[in-house]
Short mmCIF file of C-alpha atoms and ligand atoms in Angstrom, two decimals:
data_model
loop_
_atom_site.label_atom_id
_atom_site.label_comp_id
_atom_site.label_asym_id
_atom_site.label_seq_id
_atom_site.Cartn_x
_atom_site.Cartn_y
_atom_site.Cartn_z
CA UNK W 1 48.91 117.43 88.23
CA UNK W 2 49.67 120.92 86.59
CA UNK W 3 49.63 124.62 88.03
CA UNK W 4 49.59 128.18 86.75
CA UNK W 5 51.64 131.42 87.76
CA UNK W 6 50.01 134.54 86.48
CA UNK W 7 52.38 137.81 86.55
CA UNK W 8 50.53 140.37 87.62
CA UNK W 9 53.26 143.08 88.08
CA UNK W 10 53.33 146.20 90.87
CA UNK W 11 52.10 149.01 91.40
CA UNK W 12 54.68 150.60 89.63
CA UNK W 13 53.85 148.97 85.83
CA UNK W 14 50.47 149.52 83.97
CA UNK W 15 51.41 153.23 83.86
CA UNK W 16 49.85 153.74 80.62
CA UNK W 17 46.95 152.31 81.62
CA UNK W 18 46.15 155.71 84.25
CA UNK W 19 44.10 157.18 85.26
CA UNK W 20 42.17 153.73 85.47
CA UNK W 21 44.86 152.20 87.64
CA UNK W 22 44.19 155.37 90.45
CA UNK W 23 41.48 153.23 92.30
CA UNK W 24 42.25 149.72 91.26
CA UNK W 25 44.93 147.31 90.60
CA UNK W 26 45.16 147.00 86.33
CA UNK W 27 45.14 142.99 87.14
CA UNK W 28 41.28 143.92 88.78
CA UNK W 29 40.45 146.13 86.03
CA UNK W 30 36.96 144.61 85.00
CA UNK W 31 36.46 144.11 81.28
CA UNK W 32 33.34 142.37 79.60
CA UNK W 33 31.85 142.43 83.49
CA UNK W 34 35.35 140.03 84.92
CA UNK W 35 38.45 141.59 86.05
CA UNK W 36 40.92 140.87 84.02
CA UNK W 37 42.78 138.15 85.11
CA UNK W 38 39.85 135.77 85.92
CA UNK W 39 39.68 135.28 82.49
CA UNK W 40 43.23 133.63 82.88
CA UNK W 41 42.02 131.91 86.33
CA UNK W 42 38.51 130.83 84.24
CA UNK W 43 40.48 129.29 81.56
CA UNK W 44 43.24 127.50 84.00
CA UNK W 45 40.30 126.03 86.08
CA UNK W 46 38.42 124.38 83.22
CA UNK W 47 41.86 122.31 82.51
CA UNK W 48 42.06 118.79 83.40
CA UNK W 49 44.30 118.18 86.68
CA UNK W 50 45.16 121.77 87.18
CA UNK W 51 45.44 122.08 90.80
CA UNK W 52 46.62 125.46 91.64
CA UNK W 53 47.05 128.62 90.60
CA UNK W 54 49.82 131.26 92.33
CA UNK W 55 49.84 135.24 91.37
CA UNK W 56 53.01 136.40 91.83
CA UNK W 57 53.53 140.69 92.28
CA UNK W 58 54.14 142.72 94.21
CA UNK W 59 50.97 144.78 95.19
CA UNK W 60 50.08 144.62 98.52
CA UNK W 61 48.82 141.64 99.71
CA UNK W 62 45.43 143.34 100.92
CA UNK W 63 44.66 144.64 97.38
CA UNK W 64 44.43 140.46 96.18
CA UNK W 65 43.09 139.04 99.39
CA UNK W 66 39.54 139.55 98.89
CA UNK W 67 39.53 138.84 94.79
CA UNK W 68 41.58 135.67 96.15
CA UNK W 69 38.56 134.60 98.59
CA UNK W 70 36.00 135.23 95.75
CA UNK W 71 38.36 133.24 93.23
CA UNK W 72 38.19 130.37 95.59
CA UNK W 73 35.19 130.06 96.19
CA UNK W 74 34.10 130.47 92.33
CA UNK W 75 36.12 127.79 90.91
CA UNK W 76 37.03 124.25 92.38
CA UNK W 77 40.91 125.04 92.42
CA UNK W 78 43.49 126.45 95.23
CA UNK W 79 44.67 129.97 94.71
CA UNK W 80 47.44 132.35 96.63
CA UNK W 81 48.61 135.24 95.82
CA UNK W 82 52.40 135.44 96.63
CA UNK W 83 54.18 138.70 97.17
CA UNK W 84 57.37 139.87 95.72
CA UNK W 85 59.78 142.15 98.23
CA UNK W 86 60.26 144.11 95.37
CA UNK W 87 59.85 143.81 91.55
CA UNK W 88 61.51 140.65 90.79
CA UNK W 89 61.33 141.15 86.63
CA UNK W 90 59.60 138.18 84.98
CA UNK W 91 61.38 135.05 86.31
CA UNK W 92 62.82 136.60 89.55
CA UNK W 93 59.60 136.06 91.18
CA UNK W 94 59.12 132.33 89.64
CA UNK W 95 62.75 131.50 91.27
CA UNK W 96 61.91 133.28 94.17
CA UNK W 97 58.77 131.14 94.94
CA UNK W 98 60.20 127.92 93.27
CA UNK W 99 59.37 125.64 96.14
CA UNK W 100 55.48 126.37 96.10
CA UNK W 101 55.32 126.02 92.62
CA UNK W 102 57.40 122.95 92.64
CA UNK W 103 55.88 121.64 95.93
CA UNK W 104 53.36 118.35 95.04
CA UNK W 105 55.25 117.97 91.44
CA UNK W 106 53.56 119.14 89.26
CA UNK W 107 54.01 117.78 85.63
CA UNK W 108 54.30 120.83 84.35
CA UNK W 109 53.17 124.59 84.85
CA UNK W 110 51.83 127.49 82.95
CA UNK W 111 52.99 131.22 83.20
CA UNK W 112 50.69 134.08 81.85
CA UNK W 113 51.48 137.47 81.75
CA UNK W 114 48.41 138.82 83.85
CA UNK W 115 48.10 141.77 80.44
CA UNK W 116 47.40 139.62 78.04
CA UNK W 117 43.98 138.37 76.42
CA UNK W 118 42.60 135.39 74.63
CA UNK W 119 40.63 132.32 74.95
CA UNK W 120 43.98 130.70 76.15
CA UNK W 121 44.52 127.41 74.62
CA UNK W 122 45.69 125.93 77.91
CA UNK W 123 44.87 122.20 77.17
CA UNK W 124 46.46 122.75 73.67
CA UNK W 125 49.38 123.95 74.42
CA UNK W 126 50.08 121.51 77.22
CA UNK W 127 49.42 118.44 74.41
CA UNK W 128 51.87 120.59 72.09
CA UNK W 129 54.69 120.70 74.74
CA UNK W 130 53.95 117.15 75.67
CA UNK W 131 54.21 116.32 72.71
CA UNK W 132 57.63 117.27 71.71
CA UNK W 133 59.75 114.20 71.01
CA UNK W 134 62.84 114.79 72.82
CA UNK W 135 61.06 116.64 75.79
CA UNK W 136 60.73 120.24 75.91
CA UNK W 137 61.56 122.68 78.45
CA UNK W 138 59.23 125.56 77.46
CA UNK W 139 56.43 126.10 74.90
CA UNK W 140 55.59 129.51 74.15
CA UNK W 141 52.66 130.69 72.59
CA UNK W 142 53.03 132.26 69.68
CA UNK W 143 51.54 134.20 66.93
CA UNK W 144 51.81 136.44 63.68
CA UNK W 145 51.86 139.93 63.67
CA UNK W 146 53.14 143.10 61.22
CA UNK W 147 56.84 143.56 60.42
CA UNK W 148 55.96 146.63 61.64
CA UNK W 149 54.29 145.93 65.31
CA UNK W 150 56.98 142.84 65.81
CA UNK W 151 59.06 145.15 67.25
CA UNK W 152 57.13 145.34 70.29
CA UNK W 153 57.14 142.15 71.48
CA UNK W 154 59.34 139.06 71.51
CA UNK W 155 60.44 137.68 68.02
CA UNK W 156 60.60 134.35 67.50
CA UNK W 157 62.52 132.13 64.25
CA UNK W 158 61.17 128.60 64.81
CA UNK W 159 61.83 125.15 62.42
CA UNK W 160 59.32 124.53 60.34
CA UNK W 161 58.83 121.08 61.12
CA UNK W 162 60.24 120.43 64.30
CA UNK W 163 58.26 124.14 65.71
CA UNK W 164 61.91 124.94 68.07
CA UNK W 165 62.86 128.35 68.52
CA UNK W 166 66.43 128.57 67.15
CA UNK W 167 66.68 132.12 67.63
CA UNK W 168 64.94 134.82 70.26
CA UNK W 169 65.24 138.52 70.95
CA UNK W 170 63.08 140.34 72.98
CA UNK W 171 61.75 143.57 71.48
CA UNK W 172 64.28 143.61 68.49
CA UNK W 173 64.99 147.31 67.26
CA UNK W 174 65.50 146.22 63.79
CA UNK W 175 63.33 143.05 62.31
CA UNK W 176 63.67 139.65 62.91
CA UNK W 177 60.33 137.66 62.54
CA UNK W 178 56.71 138.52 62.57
CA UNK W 179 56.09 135.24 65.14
CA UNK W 180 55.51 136.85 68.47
CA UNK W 181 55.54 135.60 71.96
CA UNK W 182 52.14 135.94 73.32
CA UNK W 183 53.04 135.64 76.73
CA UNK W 184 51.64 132.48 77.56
CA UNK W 185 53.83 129.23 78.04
CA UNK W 186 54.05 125.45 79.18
CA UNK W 187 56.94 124.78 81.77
CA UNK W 188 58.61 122.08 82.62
CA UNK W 189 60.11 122.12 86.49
CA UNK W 190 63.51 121.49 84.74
CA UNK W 191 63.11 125.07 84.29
CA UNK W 192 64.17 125.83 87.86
CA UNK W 193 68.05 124.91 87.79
CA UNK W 194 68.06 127.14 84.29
CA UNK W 195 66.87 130.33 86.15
CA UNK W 196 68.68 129.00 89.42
CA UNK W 197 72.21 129.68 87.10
CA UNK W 198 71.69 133.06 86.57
CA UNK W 199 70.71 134.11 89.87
CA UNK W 200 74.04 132.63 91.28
CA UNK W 201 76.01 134.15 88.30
CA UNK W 202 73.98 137.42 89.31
CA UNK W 203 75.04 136.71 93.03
CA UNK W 204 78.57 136.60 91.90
CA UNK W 205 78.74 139.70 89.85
CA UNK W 206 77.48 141.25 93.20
CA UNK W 207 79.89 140.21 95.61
CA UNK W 208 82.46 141.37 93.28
CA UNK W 209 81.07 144.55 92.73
CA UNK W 210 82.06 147.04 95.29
CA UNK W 211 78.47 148.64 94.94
CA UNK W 212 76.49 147.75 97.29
CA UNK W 213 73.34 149.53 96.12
CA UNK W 214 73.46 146.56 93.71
CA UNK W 215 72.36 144.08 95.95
CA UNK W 216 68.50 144.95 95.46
CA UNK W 217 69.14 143.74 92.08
CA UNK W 218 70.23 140.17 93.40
CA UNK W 219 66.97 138.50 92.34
CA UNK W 220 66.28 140.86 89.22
CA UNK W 221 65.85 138.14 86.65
CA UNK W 222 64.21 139.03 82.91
CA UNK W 223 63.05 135.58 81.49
CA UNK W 224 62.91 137.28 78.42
CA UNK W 225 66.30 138.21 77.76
CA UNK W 226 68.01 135.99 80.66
CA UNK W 227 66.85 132.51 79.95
CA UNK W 228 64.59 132.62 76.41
CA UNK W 229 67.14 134.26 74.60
CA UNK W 230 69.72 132.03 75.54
CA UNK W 231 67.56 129.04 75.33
CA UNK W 232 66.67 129.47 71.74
CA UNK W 233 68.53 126.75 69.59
CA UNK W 234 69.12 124.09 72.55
CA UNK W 235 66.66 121.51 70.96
CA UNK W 236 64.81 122.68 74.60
CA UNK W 237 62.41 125.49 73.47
CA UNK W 238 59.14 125.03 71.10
CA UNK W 239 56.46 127.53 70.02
CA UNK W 240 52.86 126.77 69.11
CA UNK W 241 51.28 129.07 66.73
CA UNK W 242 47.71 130.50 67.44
CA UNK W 243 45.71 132.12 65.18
CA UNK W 244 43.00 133.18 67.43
CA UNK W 245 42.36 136.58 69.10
CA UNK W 246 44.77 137.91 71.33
CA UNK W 247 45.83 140.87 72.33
CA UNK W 248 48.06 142.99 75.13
CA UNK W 249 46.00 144.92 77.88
CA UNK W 250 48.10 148.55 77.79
CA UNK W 251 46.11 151.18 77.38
CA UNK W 252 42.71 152.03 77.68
CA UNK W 253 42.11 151.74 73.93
CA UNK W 254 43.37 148.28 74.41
CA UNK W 255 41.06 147.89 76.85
CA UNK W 256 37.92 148.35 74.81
CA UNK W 257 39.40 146.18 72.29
CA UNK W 258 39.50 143.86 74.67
CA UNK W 259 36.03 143.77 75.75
CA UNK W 260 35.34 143.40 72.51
CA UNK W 261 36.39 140.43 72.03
CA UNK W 262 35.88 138.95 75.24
CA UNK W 263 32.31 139.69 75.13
CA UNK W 264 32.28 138.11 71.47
CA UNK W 265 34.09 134.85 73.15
CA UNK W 266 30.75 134.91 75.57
CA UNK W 267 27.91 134.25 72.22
CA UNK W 268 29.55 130.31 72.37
CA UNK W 269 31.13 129.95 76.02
CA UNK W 270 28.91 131.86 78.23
CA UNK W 271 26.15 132.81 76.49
CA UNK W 272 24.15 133.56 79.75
CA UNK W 273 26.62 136.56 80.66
CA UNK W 274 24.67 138.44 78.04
CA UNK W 275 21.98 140.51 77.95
CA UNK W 276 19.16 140.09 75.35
CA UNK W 277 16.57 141.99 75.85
CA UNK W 278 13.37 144.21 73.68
CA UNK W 279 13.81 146.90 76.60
CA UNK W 280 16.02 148.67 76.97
CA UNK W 281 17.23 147.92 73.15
CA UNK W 282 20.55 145.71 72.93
CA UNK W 283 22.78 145.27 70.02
CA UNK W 284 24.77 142.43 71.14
CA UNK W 285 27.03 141.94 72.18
CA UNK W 286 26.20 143.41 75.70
CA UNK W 287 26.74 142.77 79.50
CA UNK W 288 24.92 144.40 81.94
CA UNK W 289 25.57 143.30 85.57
CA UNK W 290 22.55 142.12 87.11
CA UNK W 291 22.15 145.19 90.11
CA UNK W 292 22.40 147.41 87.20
CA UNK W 293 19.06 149.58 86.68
CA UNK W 294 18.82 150.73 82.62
CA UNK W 295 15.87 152.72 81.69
CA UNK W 296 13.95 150.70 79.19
CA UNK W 297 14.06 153.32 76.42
CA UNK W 298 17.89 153.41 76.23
CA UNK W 299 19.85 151.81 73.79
CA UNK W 300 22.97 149.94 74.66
CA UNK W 301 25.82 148.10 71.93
CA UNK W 302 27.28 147.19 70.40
CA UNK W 303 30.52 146.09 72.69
CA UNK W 304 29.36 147.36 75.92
CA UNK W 305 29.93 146.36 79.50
CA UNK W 306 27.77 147.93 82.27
CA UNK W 307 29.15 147.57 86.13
CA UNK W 308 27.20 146.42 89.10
CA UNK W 309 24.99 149.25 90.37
CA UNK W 310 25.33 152.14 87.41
CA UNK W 311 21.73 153.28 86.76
CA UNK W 312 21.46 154.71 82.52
CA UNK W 313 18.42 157.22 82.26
CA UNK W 314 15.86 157.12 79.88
CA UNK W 315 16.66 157.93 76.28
CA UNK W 316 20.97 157.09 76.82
CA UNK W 317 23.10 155.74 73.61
CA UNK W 318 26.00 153.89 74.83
CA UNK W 319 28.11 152.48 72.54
CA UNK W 320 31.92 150.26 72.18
CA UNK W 321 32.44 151.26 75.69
CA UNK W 322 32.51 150.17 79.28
CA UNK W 323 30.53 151.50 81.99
CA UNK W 324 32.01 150.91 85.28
CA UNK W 325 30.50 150.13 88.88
CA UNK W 326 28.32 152.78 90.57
CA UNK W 327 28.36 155.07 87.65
CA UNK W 328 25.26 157.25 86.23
CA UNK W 329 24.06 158.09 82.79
CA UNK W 330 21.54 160.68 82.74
CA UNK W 331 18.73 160.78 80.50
CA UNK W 332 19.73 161.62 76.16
CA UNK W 333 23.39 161.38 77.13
CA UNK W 334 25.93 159.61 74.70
CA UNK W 335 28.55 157.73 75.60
CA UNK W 336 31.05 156.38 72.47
CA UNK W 337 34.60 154.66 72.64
CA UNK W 338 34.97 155.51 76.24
CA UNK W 339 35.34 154.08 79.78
CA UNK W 340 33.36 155.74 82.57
CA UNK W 341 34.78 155.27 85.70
CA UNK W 342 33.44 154.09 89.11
CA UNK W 343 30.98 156.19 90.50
CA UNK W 344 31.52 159.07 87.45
CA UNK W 345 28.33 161.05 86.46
CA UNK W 346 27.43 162.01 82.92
CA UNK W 347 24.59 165.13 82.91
CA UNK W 348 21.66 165.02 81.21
CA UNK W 349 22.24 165.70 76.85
CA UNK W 350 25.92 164.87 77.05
CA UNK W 351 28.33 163.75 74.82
CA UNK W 352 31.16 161.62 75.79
CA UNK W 353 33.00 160.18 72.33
CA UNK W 354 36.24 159.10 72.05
CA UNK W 355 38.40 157.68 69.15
CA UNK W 356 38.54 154.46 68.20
CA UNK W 357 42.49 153.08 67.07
CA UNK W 358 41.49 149.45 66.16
CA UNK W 359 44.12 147.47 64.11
CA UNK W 360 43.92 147.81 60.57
CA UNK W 361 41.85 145.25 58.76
CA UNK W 362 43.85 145.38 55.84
CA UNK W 363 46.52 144.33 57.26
CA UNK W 364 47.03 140.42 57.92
CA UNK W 365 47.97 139.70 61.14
CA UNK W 366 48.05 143.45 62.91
CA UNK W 367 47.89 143.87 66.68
CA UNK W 368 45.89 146.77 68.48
CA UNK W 369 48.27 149.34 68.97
CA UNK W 370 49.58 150.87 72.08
CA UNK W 371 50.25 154.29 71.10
CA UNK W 372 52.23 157.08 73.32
CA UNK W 373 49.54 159.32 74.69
CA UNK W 374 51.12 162.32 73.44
CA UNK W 375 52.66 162.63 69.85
CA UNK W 376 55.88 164.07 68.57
CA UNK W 377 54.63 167.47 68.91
CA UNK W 378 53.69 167.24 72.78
CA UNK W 379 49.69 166.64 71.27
CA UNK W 380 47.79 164.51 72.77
CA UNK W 381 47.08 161.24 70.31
CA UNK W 382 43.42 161.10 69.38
CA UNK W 383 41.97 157.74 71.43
CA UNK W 384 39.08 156.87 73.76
CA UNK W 385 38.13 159.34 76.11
CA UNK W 386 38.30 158.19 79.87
CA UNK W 387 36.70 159.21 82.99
CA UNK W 388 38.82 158.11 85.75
CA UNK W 389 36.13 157.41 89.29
CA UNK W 390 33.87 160.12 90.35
CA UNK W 391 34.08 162.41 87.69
CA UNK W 392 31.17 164.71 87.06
CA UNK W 393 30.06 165.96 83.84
CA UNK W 394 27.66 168.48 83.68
CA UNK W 395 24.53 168.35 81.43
CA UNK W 396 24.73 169.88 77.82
CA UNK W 397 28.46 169.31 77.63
CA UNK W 398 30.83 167.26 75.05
CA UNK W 399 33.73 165.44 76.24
CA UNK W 400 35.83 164.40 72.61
CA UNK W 401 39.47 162.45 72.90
CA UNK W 402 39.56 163.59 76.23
CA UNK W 403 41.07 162.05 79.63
CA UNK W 404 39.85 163.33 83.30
CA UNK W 405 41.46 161.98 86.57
CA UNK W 406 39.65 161.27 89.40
CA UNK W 407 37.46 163.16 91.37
CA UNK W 408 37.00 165.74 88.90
CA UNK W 409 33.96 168.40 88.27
CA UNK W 410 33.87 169.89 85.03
CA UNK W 411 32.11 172.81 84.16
CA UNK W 412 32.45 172.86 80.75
CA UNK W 413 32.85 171.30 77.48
CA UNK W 414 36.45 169.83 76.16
CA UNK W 415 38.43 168.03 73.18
CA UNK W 416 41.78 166.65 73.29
CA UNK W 417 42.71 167.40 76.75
CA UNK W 418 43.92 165.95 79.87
CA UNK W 419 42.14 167.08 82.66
CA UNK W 420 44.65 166.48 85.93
N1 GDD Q 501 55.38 139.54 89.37
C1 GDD Q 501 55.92 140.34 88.49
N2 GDD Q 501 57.08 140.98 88.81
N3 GDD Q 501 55.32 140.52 87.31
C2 GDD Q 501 55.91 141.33 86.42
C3 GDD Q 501 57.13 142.00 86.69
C4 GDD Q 501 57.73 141.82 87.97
O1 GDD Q 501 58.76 142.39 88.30
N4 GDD Q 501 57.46 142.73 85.60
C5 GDD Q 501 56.49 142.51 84.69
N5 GDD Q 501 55.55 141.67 85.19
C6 GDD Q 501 54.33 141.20 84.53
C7 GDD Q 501 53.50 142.37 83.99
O2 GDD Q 501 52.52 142.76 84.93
C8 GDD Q 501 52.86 141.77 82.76
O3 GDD Q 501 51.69 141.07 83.07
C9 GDD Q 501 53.90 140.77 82.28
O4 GDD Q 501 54.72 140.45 83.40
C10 GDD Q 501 54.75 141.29 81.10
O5 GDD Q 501 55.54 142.31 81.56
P1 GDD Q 501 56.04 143.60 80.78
O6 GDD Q 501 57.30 143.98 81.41
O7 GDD Q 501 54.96 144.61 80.72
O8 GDD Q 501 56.40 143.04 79.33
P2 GDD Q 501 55.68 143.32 77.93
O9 GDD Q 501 54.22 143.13 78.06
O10 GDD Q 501 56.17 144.60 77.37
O11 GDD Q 501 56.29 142.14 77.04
C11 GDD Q 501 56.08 140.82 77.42
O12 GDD Q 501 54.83 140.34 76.95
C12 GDD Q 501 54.68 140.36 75.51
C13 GDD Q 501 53.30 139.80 75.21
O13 GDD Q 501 52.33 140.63 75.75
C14 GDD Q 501 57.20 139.97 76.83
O14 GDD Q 501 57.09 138.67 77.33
C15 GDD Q 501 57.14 139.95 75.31
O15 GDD Q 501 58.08 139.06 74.79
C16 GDD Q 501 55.76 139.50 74.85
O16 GDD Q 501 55.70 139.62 73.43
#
């Protein structure tokens, strides 16, 4: 029997990813038509023997409850969501709930980060850390990126022939490897004593410290830097390479990247979650949820996802973006590299175009960036253009590398500018 934990983080992380986080959880945020995460919980219930899957954050327990229902009833497996006090870091919250994931014994588990994309080699990567002669504790999943973007992520030196890490360090500030940790891993449950040291050594440090505003910290635990780094070079810790897509889930850029390729992943998994269709014109790939009314002379793709119940006028161009639920086109509007939000409306002849910051294609290996949102010289960095929900955009207007929060009317047109 295996499980799955998927980290889906707080309230207080996915800051970058605002104003789309305002009205819903980043974990929720739909892309290609699923929110995001039930692209993990598709790929975990389609592996042999997987029994149960456990979220672990710390939102409130009434933002999962009715995604969990849903979730349950969509796929033949059990689901909770479990509830951190507070942020427990990315192992705190594993130790904390240790006896439901170890509860049944389970032959191993998985742990996604709840950010991440892919087609998640589950089965594969439960063969590779199988597979490992003298037993492993943890398989990562790894793979190649720039010298250059390394530095963002965890950098792995593995043996060549026996695929052990021998040396980790998360987010290096000088370079180590180009093999990244994708975020993705095979545990064993021997796992559980490993994390259980450093909470008591943690404990410790806290009764000895005269602090006491320390104590919130007491089951803080970074499996990054508290137990991978250290395990690296036991003979315990293996990586298997992927060269498929993947990519983070950080910004809204990411997030068109994302849909991308998600919606690409569709043409050979589910080919019936996209549209084809004479009228309205499609240029795959395209998903357009079924309550969704699109005027037959618009024309919609490449790379676009259209919400339940958003109604596109005659005449609209959307392109590379995604349209979310209860928003409306009007009629000759464009809508390019951008993300309308829930119930937003885009006037009649308007332009909504954002930039596109793919990763180079040159460039073996490279990773979508994550770029600050405002350069060195306080200017905003040219990206998509975002509508957070219920925005209004008047008619005969053009909205260019631009983000609006919520709730917004604008009366005019505007280019590079955060509209709070
Ligand atoms: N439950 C819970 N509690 N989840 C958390 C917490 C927490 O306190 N902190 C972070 N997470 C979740 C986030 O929501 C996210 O899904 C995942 O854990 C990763 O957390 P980040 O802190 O955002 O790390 P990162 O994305 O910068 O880096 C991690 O992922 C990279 C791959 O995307 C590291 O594991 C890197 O080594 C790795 O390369």
């Amino acid at each position: 029997m295996l499980k799955a934990v998927i980290l889906i983080g707080g309230p207080q992380k996915g800051t970058r990813f605002r104003p789309l986080t305002l009205d819903i959880p980043k974990p929720l945020f739909p892309i290609a038509g699923l929110p995001v995460i039930q692209h993990h919980i598709e790929a975990c219930a389609i592996v042999e023997g997987l029994k149960e899957i456990l979220l672990i954050g710390s939102y409130p327990a009434s933002q999962f409850q009715q995604f969990v229902y849903n979730m349950q009833l969509r796929y033949n497996v059990t689901i909770k969501y479990l509830q951190e006090f507070t942020a427990l870091g990315t192992a705190g919250g594993l130790f904390h709930f240790r006896d439901q994931i170890r509860y049944g014994t389970p032959d191993a588990f998985f742990l996604m980060n709840g950010d991440v994309c892919s087609d998640f080699p589950l089965k594969e990567l439960y063969q590779f850390h199988k597979e490992r002669p003298n037993g492993a504790l943890v398989t990562i999943m790894a793979a190649e990126a720039t010298k250059q973007q390394s530095l963002n992520f965890g950098c792995m030196v593995t043996d060549n022939d026996t695929h052990e890490v021998t040396h980790y360090v998360e987010k290096p500030s000088s370079y180590i490897s180009t093999l990244i940790n994708c975020g993705v891993y095979t545990f064993s449950l021997d796992i559980f004593p490993v994390i259980g040291e450093i909470f008591h050594l943690r404990q410790q440090d806290i009764y000895k410290s005269e602090n006491g505003n320390d104590v919130k910290e007491a089951g803080f635990i970074q499996l990054e830097q508290e137990i991978l780094t250290p395990l690296a070079g036991t003979g315990k810790m293996f990586a298997m390479h992927i060269t498929n897509w993947w990519s983070q889930l950080k910004t809204g850029s990411s997030a068109i990247y994302a849909n991308r390729h998600y919606l690409e992943l569709y043409q050979t998994k589910h080919p019936e979650r996209l549209s084809s269709c004479k009228e309205p014109t499609i240029i795959p790939d395209v998903h357009i949820d079924p309550t969704a009314v699109v005027d037959s002379t618009s024309v919609i793709g490449p790379n676009v996802s259209i919400g339940a119940s958003v109604v596109i006028g005659p005449g609209v161009r959307i392109k590379e973006s995604i349209v979310l639920d209860g928003a409306v086109i009007e009629e000759r509007s464009l809508i390019m590299h951008s993300i309308i939000g829930r119930n937003s409306r885009v006037g009649k002849w308007a332009r909504v175009e954002g930039t596109p910051c793919d990763p180079d294609p040159n460039k073996a290996f490279a990773k979508m960036e994550n770029p600050p949102l405002f350069n060195n010289d306080g200017k905003l960095n040219p990206s998509i253009t975002i509508l957070g929900c219920s925005v209004s955009v008047p008619s005969e207007t053009i909205l260019l590398n631009s983000i609006v929060l919520p709730n917004k009317e604008l009366s005019r047109s505007i280019k590079n500018e955060i509209i709070l």
